[in-house]
Amino acid sequence: MDNSELKGWNHVPTLPLKVSPFFTWPLRPLDMLAWIWNSWFLITEKLIIVCIAIISFYWFQPPLSEIKTLAFGWIFEMYVRNMILMTTVAGGLHLYFYTFTKQGKKLRFDPRPLMKNGRQFTLGGQIKDNMFWTLASGVTIWTIYEVLMFWALANGYAPLLTWAAHPVWFIMMFLLIPIWESFYFYWIHRFLHIPFLYKHVHALHHRNINVGPWSGLSMHPVEHVIFLGSVMIHWIIAAHPVHILFHLQYYALTAATTHTGFEGVSIKDENRLVLGRFHHQMHHRYFECNYGSLEIPWDKFFGSFHDGTNEADKRMKERRKRMTGA
Ligand SMILES: [Zn+2]
Ligand SMILES: [Zn+2]
């Protein structure tokens, strides 16, 4: 197999990219344990977001009794909280990696700078464009879903899961939400690549050939409604308010972290906090590959997986030729 490096990248992770070991036969239990460990511990974005969800629930969330009736006050509080969260995460990463270039080019995938200008962008530049769509549309729709689900839980319209009644399920729900995300995201993302939807909706996200933290949630409002609509599963699957917070924070905040453009934060030459996903970074450059994530290998099942090697690159180019009929 040709595992030589692809051209045009400043940094690539260890190749070929590995998908979750839960879907290969024979099963390798040690690899499976290592996969769960690495994706959750010691310091990972998943665990950080569980903490953010718990802190939000205890200190920055109006009580369920108040939420029974829709009122401007508590909805506005949630909106401000989400604005602060998004700005802290995406803005913080942007300042660290791009404004103050704290890490130089270390672990950076694409060697090119983000585009300061560009006619394709709203407000005339990539960063302003990305911030606008993230904050004006993304955070607004995120908050609307949160309000809807909280209101439904408070009134008993959606099923409530409590720690007292189901402690095991309560913990499991945190593990299941990212797996559900991987499943849901792959399918809506393929759907968004149907030419009509791509042209009118998803192309906005794909203005970013090279990506930064603000690109992650920079989407057309219709895409926000579809993307964050994942949380509607809790009309059927019981959840606690803290799971609702986690679910939407996970979607919104990891959109920023996975688009960081860097594989992670490097401390003393080690990648201490995994952030960007090369898998998805390739989707932004090559389009017809890697619609999902590595958590459930849908791309592998359906032949759209690009593992970063030259061999996979050849396969993708042939696929692209077939699709365009050239
Ligand atoms: Zn896409
Ligand atoms: Zn993307």
Short mmCIF file of C-alpha atoms and ligand atoms in Angstrom, two decimals:
data_model
loop_
_atom_site.label_atom_id
_atom_site.label_comp_id
_atom_site.label_asym_id
_atom_site.label_seq_id
_atom_site.Cartn_x
_atom_site.Cartn_y
_atom_site.Cartn_z
CA MET A 1 0.00 0.00 0.00
CA ASP A 2 1.15 3.49 -0.82
CA ASN A 3 1.32 5.26 2.51
CA SER A 4 3.48 8.15 1.40
CA GLU A 5 2.29 11.57 2.47
CA LEU A 6 -0.17 13.65 0.50
CA LYS A 7 1.09 16.92 -0.91
CA GLY A 8 0.07 20.34 0.29
CA TRP A 9 -0.22 19.74 4.02
CA ASN A 10 1.96 21.22 6.73
CA HIS A 11 1.19 18.52 9.26
CA VAL A 12 -0.66 15.23 9.04
CA PRO A 13 -1.51 12.89 11.90
CA THR A 14 -0.36 9.27 11.93
CA LEU A 15 -1.67 7.70 8.73
CA PRO A 16 -3.69 5.88 7.61
CA LEU A 17 -6.41 7.37 9.84
CA LYS A 18 -7.96 4.76 12.07
CA VAL A 19 -11.70 4.38 12.54
CA SER A 20 -13.38 3.21 15.72
CA PRO A 21 -12.36 -0.43 16.46
CA PHE A 22 -15.95 -1.36 17.32
CA PHE A 23 -16.69 -2.13 13.71
CA THR A 24 -13.89 -4.47 12.67
CA TRP A 25 -13.76 -8.22 12.93
CA PRO A 26 -12.23 -10.00 14.81
CA LEU A 27 -12.90 -7.72 17.77
CA ARG A 28 -9.83 -6.42 19.57
CA PRO A 29 -10.92 -5.65 23.14
CA LEU A 30 -7.73 -3.80 24.07
CA ASP A 31 -8.05 -1.47 21.08
CA MET A 32 -11.66 -0.87 22.03
CA LEU A 33 -10.78 0.05 25.59
CA ALA A 34 -7.96 2.29 24.37
CA TRP A 35 -10.36 4.04 21.95
CA ILE A 36 -12.85 4.85 24.73
CA TRP A 37 -10.05 5.91 27.07
CA ASN A 38 -8.42 8.20 24.49
CA SER A 39 -11.66 9.80 23.44
CA TRP A 40 -12.77 10.52 27.03
CA PHE A 41 -9.76 10.77 29.36
CA LEU A 42 -7.68 12.38 30.83
CA ILE A 43 -8.32 15.82 29.41
CA THR A 44 -10.53 15.71 26.34
CA GLU A 45 -13.09 18.01 24.81
CA LYS A 46 -15.88 15.52 25.69
CA LEU A 47 -15.07 15.58 29.39
CA ILE A 48 -14.62 19.35 29.37
CA ILE A 49 -18.07 19.76 27.82
CA VAL A 50 -19.66 17.43 30.40
CA CYS A 51 -18.21 19.79 33.04
CA ILE A 52 -19.50 22.86 31.19
CA ALA A 53 -22.97 21.26 30.99
CA ILE A 54 -23.02 20.51 34.72
CA ILE A 55 -21.78 24.01 35.63
CA SER A 56 -24.36 25.55 33.28
CA PHE A 57 -27.12 23.49 34.85
CA TYR A 58 -26.30 24.35 38.46
CA TRP A 59 -25.27 27.96 38.17
CA PHE A 60 -26.41 29.38 34.86
CA GLN A 61 -29.79 27.86 34.25
CA PRO A 62 -33.20 28.98 35.50
CA PRO A 63 -35.02 26.22 37.47
CA LEU A 64 -37.51 23.94 35.70
CA SER A 65 -40.41 25.42 37.68
CA GLU A 66 -39.75 28.84 36.17
CA ILE A 67 -39.39 27.41 32.68
CA LYS A 68 -42.91 26.02 32.53
CA THR A 69 -44.09 29.20 30.94
CA LEU A 70 -42.21 30.92 28.18
CA ALA A 71 -40.94 34.33 29.29
CA PHE A 72 -38.42 36.75 27.86
CA GLY A 73 -36.26 36.90 31.01
CA TRP A 74 -35.03 33.33 31.30
CA ILE A 75 -34.82 32.81 27.56
CA PHE A 76 -32.60 35.85 27.27
CA GLU A 77 -30.39 34.56 30.11
CA MET A 78 -29.85 31.30 28.23
CA TYR A 79 -29.10 33.19 25.03
CA VAL A 80 -26.46 35.33 26.72
CA ARG A 81 -24.91 32.23 28.32
CA ASN A 82 -24.63 30.50 24.95
CA MET A 83 -23.19 33.62 23.31
CA ILE A 84 -20.52 33.75 26.00
CA LEU A 85 -19.76 30.02 25.66
CA MET A 86 -19.40 30.14 21.89
CA THR A 87 -17.32 33.31 21.93
CA THR A 88 -15.05 31.97 24.66
CA VAL A 89 -14.37 28.67 22.90
CA ALA A 90 -14.14 29.77 19.25
CA GLY A 91 -12.72 33.20 20.07
CA GLY A 92 -10.25 31.78 22.59
CA LEU A 93 -8.96 29.19 20.12
CA HIS A 94 -8.76 31.80 17.37
CA LEU A 95 -6.74 34.18 19.55
CA TYR A 96 -4.43 31.39 20.71
CA PHE A 97 -3.73 29.82 17.32
CA TYR A 98 -4.20 32.63 14.79
CA THR A 99 -3.99 36.06 16.40
CA PHE A 100 -1.11 35.41 18.80
CA THR A 101 0.11 32.28 16.91
CA LYS A 102 1.12 30.75 20.21
CA GLN A 103 1.97 27.46 18.57
CA GLY A 104 3.39 28.69 15.28
CA LYS A 105 2.76 26.04 12.65
CA LYS A 106 3.20 23.13 14.99
CA LEU A 107 0.41 20.53 14.46
CA ARG A 108 -1.21 22.83 11.91
CA PHE A 109 -2.75 20.90 8.99
CA ASP A 110 -2.98 23.48 6.23
CA PRO A 111 0.05 25.73 5.72
CA ARG A 112 -1.98 28.58 4.18
CA PRO A 113 -3.29 31.47 6.29
CA LEU A 114 -7.05 31.99 6.75
CA MET A 115 -8.48 34.26 4.06
CA LYS A 116 -8.63 37.87 5.19
CA ASN A 117 -10.63 38.86 2.11
CA GLY A 118 -12.69 37.02 -0.42
CA ARG A 119 -15.72 37.85 -2.48
CA GLN A 120 -17.49 34.66 -1.48
CA PHE A 121 -17.65 35.82 2.15
CA THR A 122 -20.37 37.81 3.91
CA LEU A 123 -18.88 41.04 5.31
CA GLY A 124 -15.88 40.64 3.03
CA GLY A 125 -13.60 38.26 4.90
CA GLN A 126 -13.47 34.71 6.22
CA ILE A 127 -13.27 35.47 9.94
CA LYS A 128 -15.98 38.14 9.99
CA ASP A 129 -18.16 35.92 7.81
CA ASN A 130 -17.69 32.91 10.06
CA MET A 131 -18.32 34.90 13.25
CA PHE A 132 -21.47 36.40 11.80
CA TRP A 133 -23.09 33.08 10.84
CA THR A 134 -21.94 31.35 14.02
CA LEU A 135 -23.28 33.99 16.40
CA ALA A 136 -26.25 35.49 14.57
CA SER A 137 -27.74 32.25 13.29
CA GLY A 138 -25.95 29.38 15.07
CA VAL A 139 -26.26 30.52 18.69
CA THR A 140 -29.83 31.73 18.11
CA ILE A 141 -31.05 28.40 16.76
CA TRP A 142 -29.08 26.49 19.39
CA THR A 143 -30.87 28.54 22.09
CA ILE A 144 -34.28 28.05 20.47
CA TYR A 145 -33.81 24.26 20.58
CA GLU A 146 -32.66 24.45 24.19
CA VAL A 147 -35.68 26.53 25.18
CA LEU A 148 -38.02 24.17 23.33
CA MET A 149 -36.61 21.05 25.00
CA PHE A 150 -36.52 22.60 28.49
CA TRP A 151 -40.06 23.83 28.14
CA ALA A 152 -41.15 20.35 26.97
CA LEU A 153 -39.38 18.65 29.89
CA ALA A 154 -40.77 21.10 32.45
CA ASN A 155 -44.31 20.50 31.24
CA GLY A 156 -43.97 16.74 30.91
CA TYR A 157 -44.35 16.75 27.12
CA ALA A 158 -40.92 15.15 26.66
CA PRO A 159 -39.78 12.21 28.86
CA LEU A 160 -37.58 13.14 31.83
CA LEU A 161 -34.68 10.94 32.95
CA THR A 162 -33.62 11.36 36.57
CA TRP A 163 -30.46 10.34 38.35
CA ALA A 164 -32.48 8.89 41.26
CA ALA A 165 -34.50 6.52 39.08
CA HIS A 166 -31.90 5.49 36.48
CA PRO A 167 -28.30 6.29 37.53
CA VAL A 168 -26.71 3.93 34.98
CA TRP A 169 -28.73 5.31 32.08
CA PHE A 170 -27.96 8.77 33.34
CA ILE A 171 -24.20 8.18 32.86
CA MET A 172 -24.66 6.14 29.67
CA MET A 173 -26.52 9.01 28.03
CA PHE A 174 -23.30 11.07 28.00
CA LEU A 175 -21.53 8.24 26.16
CA LEU A 176 -24.38 7.68 23.73
CA ILE A 177 -24.90 11.27 22.62
CA PRO A 178 -21.56 11.49 20.72
CA ILE A 179 -22.27 8.12 19.07
CA TRP A 180 -25.69 9.35 18.02
CA GLU A 181 -23.99 12.50 16.74
CA SER A 182 -21.69 10.46 14.49
CA PHE A 183 -24.64 8.57 13.04
CA TYR A 184 -26.89 11.59 12.62
CA PHE A 185 -24.22 13.88 11.25
CA TYR A 186 -23.12 11.46 8.53
CA TRP A 187 -26.64 11.17 7.11
CA ILE A 188 -27.66 14.82 7.26
CA HIS A 189 -24.29 15.74 5.81
CA ARG A 190 -24.72 13.40 2.82
CA PHE A 191 -28.20 14.83 2.42
CA LEU A 192 -26.77 18.37 2.39
CA HIS A 193 -24.47 17.35 -0.47
CA ILE A 194 -27.43 16.69 -2.78
CA PRO A 195 -26.73 19.31 -5.50
CA PHE A 196 -29.81 21.47 -4.85
CA LEU A 197 -29.24 21.64 -1.08
CA TYR A 198 -25.53 22.03 -1.52
CA LYS A 199 -25.98 25.03 -3.78
CA HIS A 200 -28.56 26.83 -1.64
CA VAL A 201 -27.58 25.79 1.87
CA HIS A 202 -24.40 23.82 2.54
CA ALA A 203 -22.17 25.86 0.19
CA LEU A 204 -22.06 28.53 2.89
CA HIS A 205 -20.14 26.19 5.20
CA HIS A 206 -17.92 25.16 2.28
CA ARG A 207 -16.81 28.72 1.58
CA ASN A 208 -14.10 27.60 3.96
CA ILE A 209 -11.57 25.52 2.00
CA ASN A 210 -9.19 26.04 4.87
CA VAL A 211 -10.80 26.19 8.30
CA GLY A 212 -10.43 27.93 11.65
CA PRO A 213 -12.37 27.67 14.94
CA TRP A 214 -15.06 30.11 13.79
CA SER A 215 -15.72 28.02 10.66
CA GLY A 216 -17.19 25.07 12.55
CA LEU A 217 -20.63 26.48 13.24
CA SER A 218 -20.60 28.87 10.30
CA MET A 219 -23.60 27.52 8.44
CA HIS A 220 -26.75 28.60 6.64
CA PRO A 221 -29.72 28.92 9.06
CA VAL A 222 -31.42 25.96 7.36
CA GLU A 223 -28.34 23.86 8.06
CA HIS A 224 -28.37 25.01 11.70
CA VAL A 225 -31.97 23.86 12.02
CA ILE A 226 -31.10 20.45 10.54
CA PHE A 227 -27.74 20.04 12.29
CA LEU A 228 -28.87 21.02 15.80
CA GLY A 229 -32.19 19.20 15.24
CA SER A 230 -30.34 16.12 16.47
CA VAL A 231 -31.54 17.04 19.96
CA MET A 232 -35.14 16.30 18.93
CA ILE A 233 -34.33 12.63 19.60
CA HIS A 234 -35.12 13.49 23.24
CA TRP A 235 -38.81 13.73 22.45
CA ILE A 236 -38.52 9.93 22.36
CA ILE A 237 -35.40 9.07 24.37
CA ALA A 238 -35.70 10.28 27.96
CA ALA A 239 -33.16 12.86 29.07
CA HIS A 240 -32.35 15.10 32.00
CA PRO A 241 -31.91 18.86 31.37
CA VAL A 242 -28.18 18.39 31.83
CA HIS A 243 -28.18 15.97 28.88
CA ILE A 244 -29.98 18.53 26.75
CA LEU A 245 -27.34 21.10 27.65
CA PHE A 246 -24.57 18.59 26.91
CA HIS A 247 -26.14 17.48 23.64
CA LEU A 248 -26.35 20.98 22.17
CA GLN A 249 -23.11 22.24 23.70
CA TYR A 250 -21.37 19.17 22.30
CA TYR A 251 -22.66 19.92 18.81
CA ALA A 252 -22.01 23.64 18.91
CA LEU A 253 -18.69 23.72 20.75
CA THR A 254 -17.03 20.72 19.09
CA ALA A 255 -17.97 22.26 15.75
CA ALA A 256 -15.50 24.97 16.73
CA THR A 257 -12.84 22.66 18.18
CA THR A 258 -12.88 20.12 15.33
CA HIS A 259 -12.40 22.92 12.80
CA THR A 260 -9.48 24.46 14.68
CA GLY A 261 -7.09 23.60 11.84
CA PHE A 262 -4.56 22.27 14.34
CA GLU A 263 -4.42 18.69 15.55
CA GLY A 264 -4.32 19.95 19.11
CA VAL A 265 -2.68 22.02 21.80
CA SER A 266 0.96 21.09 22.05
CA ILE A 267 2.57 21.32 25.45
CA LYS A 268 6.21 20.28 25.79
CA ASP A 269 6.11 18.66 22.35
CA GLU A 270 3.14 16.52 23.18
CA ASN A 271 -0.38 16.85 21.83
CA ARG A 272 -2.14 17.40 25.15
CA LEU A 273 -5.63 18.30 24.01
CA VAL A 274 -6.85 16.84 20.74
CA LEU A 275 -8.83 19.39 18.75
CA GLY A 276 -8.93 19.50 14.93
CA ARG A 277 -9.93 16.51 12.86
CA PHE A 278 -7.80 15.85 9.80
CA HIS A 279 -10.60 13.57 8.61
CA HIS A 280 -12.98 16.55 8.31
CA GLN A 281 -10.26 18.97 7.22
CA MET A 282 -9.84 16.76 4.12
CA HIS A 283 -13.60 17.05 3.51
CA HIS A 284 -13.19 20.83 3.26
CA ARG A 285 -10.35 20.54 0.75
CA TYR A 286 -11.52 17.56 -1.34
CA PHE A 287 -15.34 17.65 -0.84
CA GLU A 288 -16.26 14.14 -2.02
CA CYS A 289 -14.97 12.21 0.97
CA ASN A 290 -15.27 11.92 4.74
CA TYR A 291 -18.84 13.05 5.35
CA GLY A 292 -18.95 11.57 8.83
CA SER A 293 -16.49 11.17 11.65
CA LEU A 294 -14.35 8.31 12.88
CA GLU A 295 -16.70 7.36 15.72
CA ILE A 296 -18.94 5.25 13.46
CA PRO A 297 -17.15 4.47 10.17
CA TRP A 298 -20.02 5.17 7.77
CA ASP A 299 -17.56 6.53 5.24
CA LYS A 300 -15.77 3.20 5.25
CA PHE A 301 -19.01 1.27 4.81
CA PHE A 302 -20.10 3.41 1.87
CA GLY A 303 -16.79 3.88 0.12
CA SER A 304 -16.28 7.58 0.84
CA PHE A 305 -13.47 7.15 3.38
CA HIS A 306 -10.23 9.04 2.78
CA ASP A 307 -7.63 7.85 5.28
CA GLY A 308 -5.09 10.48 4.24
CA THR A 309 -2.87 8.21 2.12
CA ASN A 310 -2.03 8.65 -1.57
CA GLU A 311 -3.79 5.41 -2.34
CA ALA A 312 -7.05 6.70 -0.84
CA ASP A 313 -6.49 9.91 -2.75
CA LYS A 314 -6.35 8.02 -6.07
CA ARG A 315 -9.55 6.18 -5.20
CA MET A 316 -11.30 9.44 -4.37
CA LYS A 317 -10.24 11.06 -7.64
CA GLU A 318 -11.60 8.11 -9.60
CA ARG A 319 -14.86 8.33 -7.68
CA ARG A 320 -15.08 12.02 -8.44
CA LYS A 321 -14.53 11.31 -12.16
CA ARG A 322 -17.32 8.77 -12.15
CA MET A 323 -19.66 11.21 -10.41
CA THR A 324 -19.06 14.01 -12.87
CA GLY A 325 -19.12 11.57 -15.79
CA ALA A 326 -15.76 12.80 -17.06
ZN ZN B 1 -19.87 19.13 3.39
ZN ZN B 2 -16.90 21.52 8.30
#
